[in-house]
């Protein structure tokens, strides 16, 4: 996957060299962040993964997806807390759809914490629909979830019926 430059933002394939800065954002963004090992495993598996940079070379966000037969599974999409709400997730979702087209994938799948209403709303506005739940999928704080686990909402976006908004 090559670099994509658009609107003064640059998407580059994720490599091991970027992991320190990616992990710094990951730690800020999640109470239960991915580990370095999670990222390294994804890189070793060759999963499509990109890092988004701003005009000053600042890290804005990143995503990691897993390829299936005719689908992509979005495993991680994160925008640095300081620059959330500026369309960077939408920008990366557009790129993910472009990757799907290249690979002739027809569907994107993702899981999102049931309590992550902000992310759920963003995905829904992008065109994702809820297709199921995975019970106890995520670790969670016992202060909010007595079981220490939280359900995941499973969402999917079908790409066969035309481009979702945001795509040309
Ligand atoms: C969820 C998350 C990825 C969303 O990222 P984000 O960059 O804040 O999302 P966006 O800015 O693209 O979208 C939010 C809204 O910003 C608004 N926005 C503000 N400025 C914008 C601009 N210049 N261009 C486009 N949209 C803009 C839009 O209204 C958009 O709403 P929409 O869905 O109606 O388009 C981010 O909040 C995050 O990383 N959270 C922590 C980690 C997480 O929860 N990840 C998801 C796990 S499943």
PDB file of C-alpha atoms and ligand atoms in Angstrom:
ATOM      1  CA  UNK A   1       0.000   0.000   0.000  1.00  0.00           C
ATOM      2  CA  UNK A   2       1.453   3.378  -0.986  1.00  0.00           C
ATOM      3  CA  UNK A   3       1.240   6.857   0.531  1.00  0.00           C
ATOM      4  CA  UNK A   4      -1.964   8.860   0.041  1.00  0.00           C
ATOM      5  CA  UNK A   5      -1.742  12.687   0.162  1.00  0.00           C
ATOM      6  CA  UNK A   6      -5.035  14.581   0.277  1.00  0.00           C
ATOM      7  CA  UNK A   7      -6.207  17.834   1.917  1.00  0.00           C
ATOM      8  CA  UNK A   8      -2.740  18.345   3.481  1.00  0.00           C
ATOM      9  CA  UNK A   9      -3.090  15.021   5.265  1.00  0.00           C
ATOM     10  CA  UNK A  10      -0.802  12.128   4.513  1.00  0.00           C
ATOM     11  CA  UNK A  11      -1.608   8.464   4.985  1.00  0.00           C
ATOM     12  CA  UNK A  12       1.354   6.125   5.191  1.00  0.00           C
ATOM     13  CA  UNK A  13       1.475   2.381   5.716  1.00  0.00           C
ATOM     14  CA  UNK A  14       2.100   1.543   9.382  1.00  0.00           C
ATOM     15  CA  UNK A  15       5.580   0.160  10.078  1.00  0.00           C
ATOM     16  CA  UNK A  16       7.422  -0.887  13.235  1.00  0.00           C
ATOM     17  CA  UNK A  17       9.274   2.467  13.186  1.00  0.00           C
ATOM     18  CA  UNK A  18       6.039   4.329  13.911  1.00  0.00           C
ATOM     19  CA  UNK A  19       4.947   2.134  16.793  1.00  0.00           C
ATOM     20  CA  UNK A  20       6.317   4.334  19.613  1.00  0.00           C
ATOM     21  CA  UNK A  21       4.226   7.310  18.500  1.00  0.00           C
ATOM     22  CA  UNK A  22       1.213   5.135  17.663  1.00  0.00           C
ATOM     23  CA  UNK A  23       1.361   3.508  21.106  1.00  0.00           C
ATOM     24  CA  UNK A  24       1.570   6.916  22.792  1.00  0.00           C
ATOM     25  CA  UNK A  25      -1.752   7.856  21.144  1.00  0.00           C
ATOM     26  CA  UNK A  26      -3.230   4.421  21.846  1.00  0.00           C
ATOM     27  CA  UNK A  27      -2.508   4.866  25.571  1.00  0.00           C
ATOM     28  CA  UNK A  28      -4.199   8.274  25.570  1.00  0.00           C
ATOM     29  CA  UNK A  29      -7.240   7.108  23.634  1.00  0.00           C
ATOM     30  CA  UNK A  30      -8.295   3.892  25.400  1.00  0.00           C
ATOM     31  CA  UNK A  31      -8.684   2.618  28.961  1.00  0.00           C
ATOM     32  CA  UNK A  32      -7.771  -0.830  27.562  1.00  0.00           C
ATOM     33  CA  UNK A  33      -5.266  -0.046  24.803  1.00  0.00           C
ATOM     34  CA  UNK A  34      -3.737  -2.423  22.291  1.00  0.00           C
ATOM     35  CA  UNK A  35      -0.259  -3.579  23.244  1.00  0.00           C
ATOM     36  CA  UNK A  36       2.858  -3.282  21.102  1.00  0.00           C
ATOM     37  CA  UNK A  37       2.455  -7.028  20.537  1.00  0.00           C
ATOM     38  CA  UNK A  38      -1.045  -6.548  19.087  1.00  0.00           C
ATOM     39  CA  UNK A  39       0.338  -4.087  16.536  1.00  0.00           C
ATOM     40  CA  UNK A  40       3.360  -6.243  15.746  1.00  0.00           C
ATOM     41  CA  UNK A  41       1.155  -9.303  15.205  1.00  0.00           C
ATOM     42  CA  UNK A  42      -1.025  -7.276  12.826  1.00  0.00           C
ATOM     43  CA  UNK A  43       2.016  -6.074  10.890  1.00  0.00           C
ATOM     44  CA  UNK A  44       3.430  -9.591  10.741  1.00  0.00           C
ATOM     45  CA  UNK A  45       0.108 -10.827   9.377  1.00  0.00           C
ATOM     46  CA  UNK A  46       0.242  -8.149   6.660  1.00  0.00           C
ATOM     47  CA  UNK A  47      -3.038  -6.541   7.702  1.00  0.00           C
ATOM     48  CA  UNK A  48      -3.845  -3.296   5.882  1.00  0.00           C
ATOM     49  CA  UNK A  49      -2.866  -0.564   8.351  1.00  0.00           C
ATOM     50  CA  UNK A  50      -2.182   3.115   7.848  1.00  0.00           C
ATOM     51  CA  UNK A  51      -1.064   6.097   9.873  1.00  0.00           C
ATOM     52  CA  UNK A  52      -2.491   9.564   9.228  1.00  0.00           C
ATOM     53  CA  UNK A  53      -0.215  12.607   9.535  1.00  0.00           C
ATOM     54  CA  UNK A  54      -1.029  16.319   9.482  1.00  0.00           C
ATOM     55  CA  UNK A  55       0.808  19.065   7.567  1.00  0.00           C
ATOM     56  CA  UNK A  56       3.437  19.495  10.320  1.00  0.00           C
ATOM     57  CA  UNK A  57       4.113  15.786  10.410  1.00  0.00           C
ATOM     58  CA  UNK A  58       2.028  15.339  13.561  1.00  0.00           C
ATOM     59  CA  UNK A  59       0.367  11.954  14.050  1.00  0.00           C
ATOM     60  CA  UNK A  60      -3.410  12.401  13.729  1.00  0.00           C
ATOM     61  CA  UNK A  61      -4.585   8.802  13.835  1.00  0.00           C
ATOM     62  CA  UNK A  62      -4.309   5.292  12.455  1.00  0.00           C
ATOM     63  CA  UNK A  63      -6.280   2.214  11.547  1.00  0.00           C
ATOM     64  CA  UNK A  64      -5.681  -1.509  11.287  1.00  0.00           C
ATOM     65  CA  UNK A  65      -7.956  -3.829   9.305  1.00  0.00           C
ATOM     66  CA  UNK A  66      -7.944  -7.557   8.656  1.00  0.00           C
ATOM     67  CA  UNK A  67      -8.691  -8.957   5.220  1.00  0.00           C
ATOM     68  CA  UNK A  68     -11.266 -11.667   4.726  1.00  0.00           C
ATOM     69  CA  UNK A  69     -12.352 -13.355   1.506  1.00  0.00           C
ATOM     70  CA  UNK A  70     -14.531 -10.509   0.265  1.00  0.00           C
ATOM     71  CA  UNK A  71     -14.611  -8.325   3.351  1.00  0.00           C
ATOM     72  CA  UNK A  72     -12.456  -6.208   5.631  1.00  0.00           C
ATOM     73  CA  UNK A  73     -12.683  -6.276   9.391  1.00  0.00           C
ATOM     74  CA  UNK A  74     -11.745  -2.967  11.002  1.00  0.00           C
ATOM     75  CA  UNK A  75      -9.800  -3.931  14.131  1.00  0.00           C
ATOM     76  CA  UNK A  76      -8.622  -0.528  15.322  1.00  0.00           C
ATOM     77  CA  UNK A  77      -9.374   3.057  14.294  1.00  0.00           C
ATOM     78  CA  UNK A  78      -8.103   5.811  16.526  1.00  0.00           C
ATOM     79  CA  UNK A  79      -7.786   9.572  16.297  1.00  0.00           C
ATOM     80  CA  UNK A  80      -5.460  11.382  18.716  1.00  0.00           C
ATOM     81  CA  UNK A  81      -7.666  12.907  21.457  1.00  0.00           C
ATOM     82  CA  UNK A  82      -6.408  16.458  20.790  1.00  0.00           C
ATOM     83  CA  UNK A  83      -7.602  16.387  17.169  1.00  0.00           C
ATOM     84  CA  UNK A  84     -10.851  14.437  17.395  1.00  0.00           C
ATOM     85  CA  UNK A  85     -14.019  15.914  15.855  1.00  0.00           C
ATOM     86  CA  UNK A  86     -12.243  17.328  12.788  1.00  0.00           C
ATOM     87  CA  UNK A  87     -13.183  14.683  10.281  1.00  0.00           C
ATOM     88  CA  UNK A  88     -10.044  12.547  10.595  1.00  0.00           C
ATOM     89  CA  UNK A  89     -11.954   9.317  11.299  1.00  0.00           C
ATOM     90  CA  UNK A  90     -14.167   9.969   8.303  1.00  0.00           C
ATOM     91  CA  UNK A  91     -11.034  10.568   6.201  1.00  0.00           C
ATOM     92  CA  UNK A  92      -9.600   7.213   7.281  1.00  0.00           C
ATOM     93  CA  UNK A  93     -12.925   5.448   6.693  1.00  0.00           C
ATOM     94  CA  UNK A  94     -12.906   6.869   3.154  1.00  0.00           C
ATOM     95  CA  UNK A  95      -9.437   5.384   2.679  1.00  0.00           C
ATOM     96  CA  UNK A  96     -10.603   2.057   4.080  1.00  0.00           C
ATOM     97  CA  UNK A  97     -13.420   2.033   1.522  1.00  0.00           C
ATOM     98  CA  UNK A  98     -10.887   2.795  -1.215  1.00  0.00           C
ATOM     99  CA  UNK A  99      -8.805  -0.188  -0.045  1.00  0.00           C
ATOM    100  CA  UNK A 100     -11.962  -2.326  -0.152  1.00  0.00           C
ATOM    101  CA  UNK A 101     -12.586  -1.306  -3.717  1.00  0.00           C
ATOM    102  CA  UNK A 102      -9.018  -2.186  -4.713  1.00  0.00           C
ATOM    103  CA  UNK A 103      -9.367  -5.575  -3.089  1.00  0.00           C
ATOM    104  CA  UNK A 104     -12.914  -6.012  -4.360  1.00  0.00           C
ATOM    105  CA  UNK A 105     -14.131  -6.450  -0.801  1.00  0.00           C
ATOM    106  CA  UNK A 106     -17.859  -5.925  -0.468  1.00  0.00           C
ATOM    107  CA  UNK A 107     -18.276  -5.367   3.232  1.00  0.00           C
ATOM    108  CA  UNK A 108     -16.563  -3.783   6.231  1.00  0.00           C
ATOM    109  CA  UNK A 109     -17.161  -5.213   9.689  1.00  0.00           C
ATOM    110  CA  UNK A 110     -16.272  -3.780  13.076  1.00  0.00           C
ATOM    111  CA  UNK A 111     -16.958  -4.162  16.771  1.00  0.00           C
ATOM    112  CA  UNK A 112     -17.479  -1.190  19.048  1.00  0.00           C
ATOM    113  CA  UNK A 113     -18.063  -1.017  22.787  1.00  0.00           C
ATOM    114  CA  UNK A 114     -21.720  -0.716  23.606  1.00  0.00           C
ATOM    115  CA  UNK A 115     -20.899   2.325  25.783  1.00  0.00           C
ATOM    116  CA  UNK A 116     -18.925   4.073  23.005  1.00  0.00           C
ATOM    117  CA  UNK A 117     -21.893   6.077  21.776  1.00  0.00           C
ATOM    118  CA  UNK A 118     -19.725   8.663  20.033  1.00  0.00           C
ATOM    119  CA  UNK A 119     -18.027   6.086  17.837  1.00  0.00           C
ATOM    120  CA  UNK A 120     -21.319   4.250  17.242  1.00  0.00           C
ATOM    121  CA  UNK A 121     -22.938   7.492  16.072  1.00  0.00           C
ATOM    122  CA  UNK A 122     -20.041   8.305  13.745  1.00  0.00           C
ATOM    123  CA  UNK A 123     -20.187   4.832  12.191  1.00  0.00           C
ATOM    124  CA  UNK A 124     -23.974   5.023  11.825  1.00  0.00           C
ATOM    125  CA  UNK A 125     -23.756   8.419  10.127  1.00  0.00           C
ATOM    126  CA  UNK A 126     -21.159   6.965   7.790  1.00  0.00           C
ATOM    127  CA  UNK A 127     -23.588   4.220   6.794  1.00  0.00           C
ATOM    128  CA  UNK A 128     -22.731   1.308   9.075  1.00  0.00           C
ATOM    129  CA  UNK A 129     -25.683  -0.631  10.464  1.00  0.00           C
ATOM    130  CA  UNK A 130     -25.858  -2.680  13.630  1.00  0.00           C
ATOM    131  CA  UNK A 131     -25.956  -6.376  12.774  1.00  0.00           C
ATOM    132  CA  UNK A 132     -25.454  -8.052  16.141  1.00  0.00           C
ATOM    133  CA  UNK A 133     -23.861  -8.124  19.572  1.00  0.00           C
ATOM    134  CA  UNK A 134     -20.945 -10.049  21.057  1.00  0.00           C
ATOM    135  CA  UNK A 135     -21.549 -10.625  24.737  1.00  0.00           C
ATOM    136  CA  UNK A 136     -18.666  -9.852  27.086  1.00  0.00           C
ATOM    137  CA  UNK A 137     -16.325  -9.158  24.187  1.00  0.00           C
ATOM    138  CA  UNK A 138     -14.229  -6.424  25.830  1.00  0.00           C
ATOM    139  CA  UNK A 139     -12.492  -6.159  29.195  1.00  0.00           C
ATOM    140  CA  UNK A 140     -14.099  -3.417  31.290  1.00  0.00           C
ATOM    141  CA  UNK A 141     -13.702  -1.679  34.630  1.00  0.00           C
ATOM    142  CA  UNK A 142     -15.647  -3.365  37.442  1.00  0.00           C
ATOM    143  CA  UNK A 143     -16.790   0.077  38.563  1.00  0.00           C
ATOM    144  CA  UNK A 144     -18.984   0.306  35.443  1.00  0.00           C
ATOM    145  CA  UNK A 145     -19.433  -3.379  34.525  1.00  0.00           C
ATOM    146  CA  UNK A 146     -19.704  -5.754  37.478  1.00  0.00           C
ATOM    147  CA  UNK A 147     -18.635  -8.742  35.360  1.00  0.00           C
ATOM    148  CA  UNK A 148     -15.453  -7.001  34.257  1.00  0.00           C
ATOM    149  CA  UNK A 149     -16.595  -7.436  30.650  1.00  0.00           C
ATOM    150  CA  UNK A 150     -18.511  -5.263  28.202  1.00  0.00           C
ATOM    151  CA  UNK A 151     -20.601  -6.246  25.178  1.00  0.00           C
ATOM    152  CA  UNK A 152     -19.587  -5.301  21.654  1.00  0.00           C
ATOM    153  CA  UNK A 153     -21.979  -3.975  19.059  1.00  0.00           C
ATOM    154  CA  UNK A 154     -21.200  -5.519  15.664  1.00  0.00           C
ATOM    155  CA  UNK A 155     -21.675  -3.135  12.749  1.00  0.00           C
ATOM    156  CA  UNK A 156     -21.243  -3.589   9.034  1.00  0.00           C
ATOM    157  CA  UNK A 157     -21.127  -1.435   5.925  1.00  0.00           C
ATOM    158  CA  UNK A 158     -22.114  -2.930   2.570  1.00  0.00           C
ATOM    159  CA  UNK A 159     -20.152  -1.481  -0.336  1.00  0.00           C
ATOM    160  CA  UNK A 160     -22.019  -3.174  -3.159  1.00  0.00           C
ATOM    161  CA  UNK A 161     -24.877  -0.705  -3.487  1.00  0.00           C
ATOM    162  CA  UNK A 162     -22.710   2.337  -4.236  1.00  0.00           C
ATOM    163  CA  UNK A 163     -20.259   4.576  -2.472  1.00  0.00           C
ATOM    164  CA  UNK A 164     -21.015   5.699   1.077  1.00  0.00           C
ATOM    165  CA  UNK A 165     -20.953   9.453   1.603  1.00  0.00           C
ATOM    166  CA  UNK A 166     -17.451  10.819   1.774  1.00  0.00           C
ATOM    167  CA  UNK A 167     -16.343   8.816  -1.245  1.00  0.00           C
ATOM    168  CA  UNK A 168     -16.216  10.355  -4.692  1.00  0.00           C
TER     169      UNK A 168
HETATM  170  C1  LIG B   1     -14.245   7.420  17.411  1.00  0.00           C
HETATM  171  C2  LIG B   1     -13.139   8.258  16.776  1.00  0.00           C
HETATM  172  C3  LIG B   1     -12.226   7.360  15.951  1.00  0.00           C
HETATM  173  C4  LIG B   1     -13.773   9.322  15.871  1.00  0.00           C
HETATM  174  O1  LIG B   1     -12.746  10.119  15.328  1.00  0.00           O
HETATM  175  P1  LIG B   1     -12.978  11.659  14.937  1.00  0.00           P
HETATM  176  O2  LIG B   1     -11.838  12.068  14.090  1.00  0.00           O
HETATM  177  O3  LIG B   1     -13.246  12.424  16.179  1.00  0.00           O
HETATM  178  O4  LIG B   1     -14.313  11.565  14.060  1.00  0.00           O
HETATM  179  P2  LIG B   1     -14.691  12.599  12.891  1.00  0.00           P
HETATM  180  O5  LIG B   1     -14.208  13.955  13.259  1.00  0.00           O
HETATM  181  O6  LIG B   1     -14.274  12.035  11.593  1.00  0.00           O
HETATM  182  O7  LIG B   1     -16.258  12.572  12.975  1.00  0.00           O
HETATM  183  C5  LIG B   1     -16.925  13.250  14.010  1.00  0.00           C
HETATM  184  C6  LIG B   1     -17.635  14.482  13.532  1.00  0.00           C
HETATM  185  O8  LIG B   1     -16.710  15.551  13.385  1.00  0.00           O
HETATM  186  C7  LIG B   1     -17.365  16.556  12.627  1.00  0.00           C
HETATM  187  N1  LIG B   1     -16.362  17.321  11.907  1.00  0.00           N
HETATM  188  C8  LIG B   1     -15.757  18.350  12.467  1.00  0.00           C
HETATM  189  N2  LIG B   1     -14.896  18.897  11.602  1.00  0.00           N
HETATM  190  C9  LIG B   1     -14.948  18.202  10.455  1.00  0.00           C
HETATM  191  C10 LIG B   1     -14.295  18.314   9.205  1.00  0.00           C
HETATM  192  N3  LIG B   1     -13.390  19.277   8.975  1.00  0.00           N
HETATM  193  N4  LIG B   1     -14.569  17.405   8.248  1.00  0.00           N
HETATM  194  C11 LIG B   1     -15.481  16.434   8.455  1.00  0.00           C
HETATM  195  N5  LIG B   1     -16.130  16.290   9.648  1.00  0.00           N
HETATM  196  C12 LIG B   1     -15.890  17.171  10.636  1.00  0.00           C
HETATM  197  C13 LIG B   1     -18.338  15.864  11.782  1.00  0.00           C
HETATM  198  O9  LIG B   1     -19.597  16.414  12.103  1.00  0.00           O
HETATM  199  C14 LIG B   1     -18.302  14.423  12.212  1.00  0.00           C
HETATM  200  O10 LIG B   1     -19.580  13.969  12.328  1.00  0.00           O
HETATM  201  P3  LIG B   1     -20.305  13.168  11.109  1.00  0.00           P
HETATM  202  O11 LIG B   1     -20.218  11.742  11.514  1.00  0.00           O
HETATM  203  O12 LIG B   1     -21.660  13.738  11.073  1.00  0.00           O
HETATM  204  O13 LIG B   1     -19.514  13.420   9.865  1.00  0.00           O
HETATM  205  C15 LIG B   1     -12.325   9.020  17.852  1.00  0.00           C
HETATM  206  O14 LIG B   1     -13.231   9.720  18.668  1.00  0.00           O
HETATM  207  C16 LIG B   1     -11.465   8.122  18.702  1.00  0.00           C
HETATM  208  O15 LIG B   1     -10.347   7.791  18.315  1.00  0.00           O
HETATM  209  N6  LIG B   1     -11.969   7.745  19.887  1.00  0.00           N
HETATM  210  C17 LIG B   1     -11.218   6.932  20.843  1.00  0.00           C
HETATM  211  C18 LIG B   1     -10.951   5.573  20.272  1.00  0.00           C
HETATM  212  C19 LIG B   1     -12.206   4.900  19.774  1.00  0.00           C
HETATM  213  O16 LIG B   1     -13.235   4.917  20.435  1.00  0.00           O
HETATM  214  N7  LIG B   1     -12.086   4.284  18.595  1.00  0.00           N
HETATM  215  C20 LIG B   1     -13.166   3.546  17.987  1.00  0.00           C
HETATM  216  C21 LIG B   1     -13.201   2.186  18.569  1.00  0.00           C
HETATM  217  S1  LIG B   1     -14.423   1.178  17.774  1.00  0.00           S
END
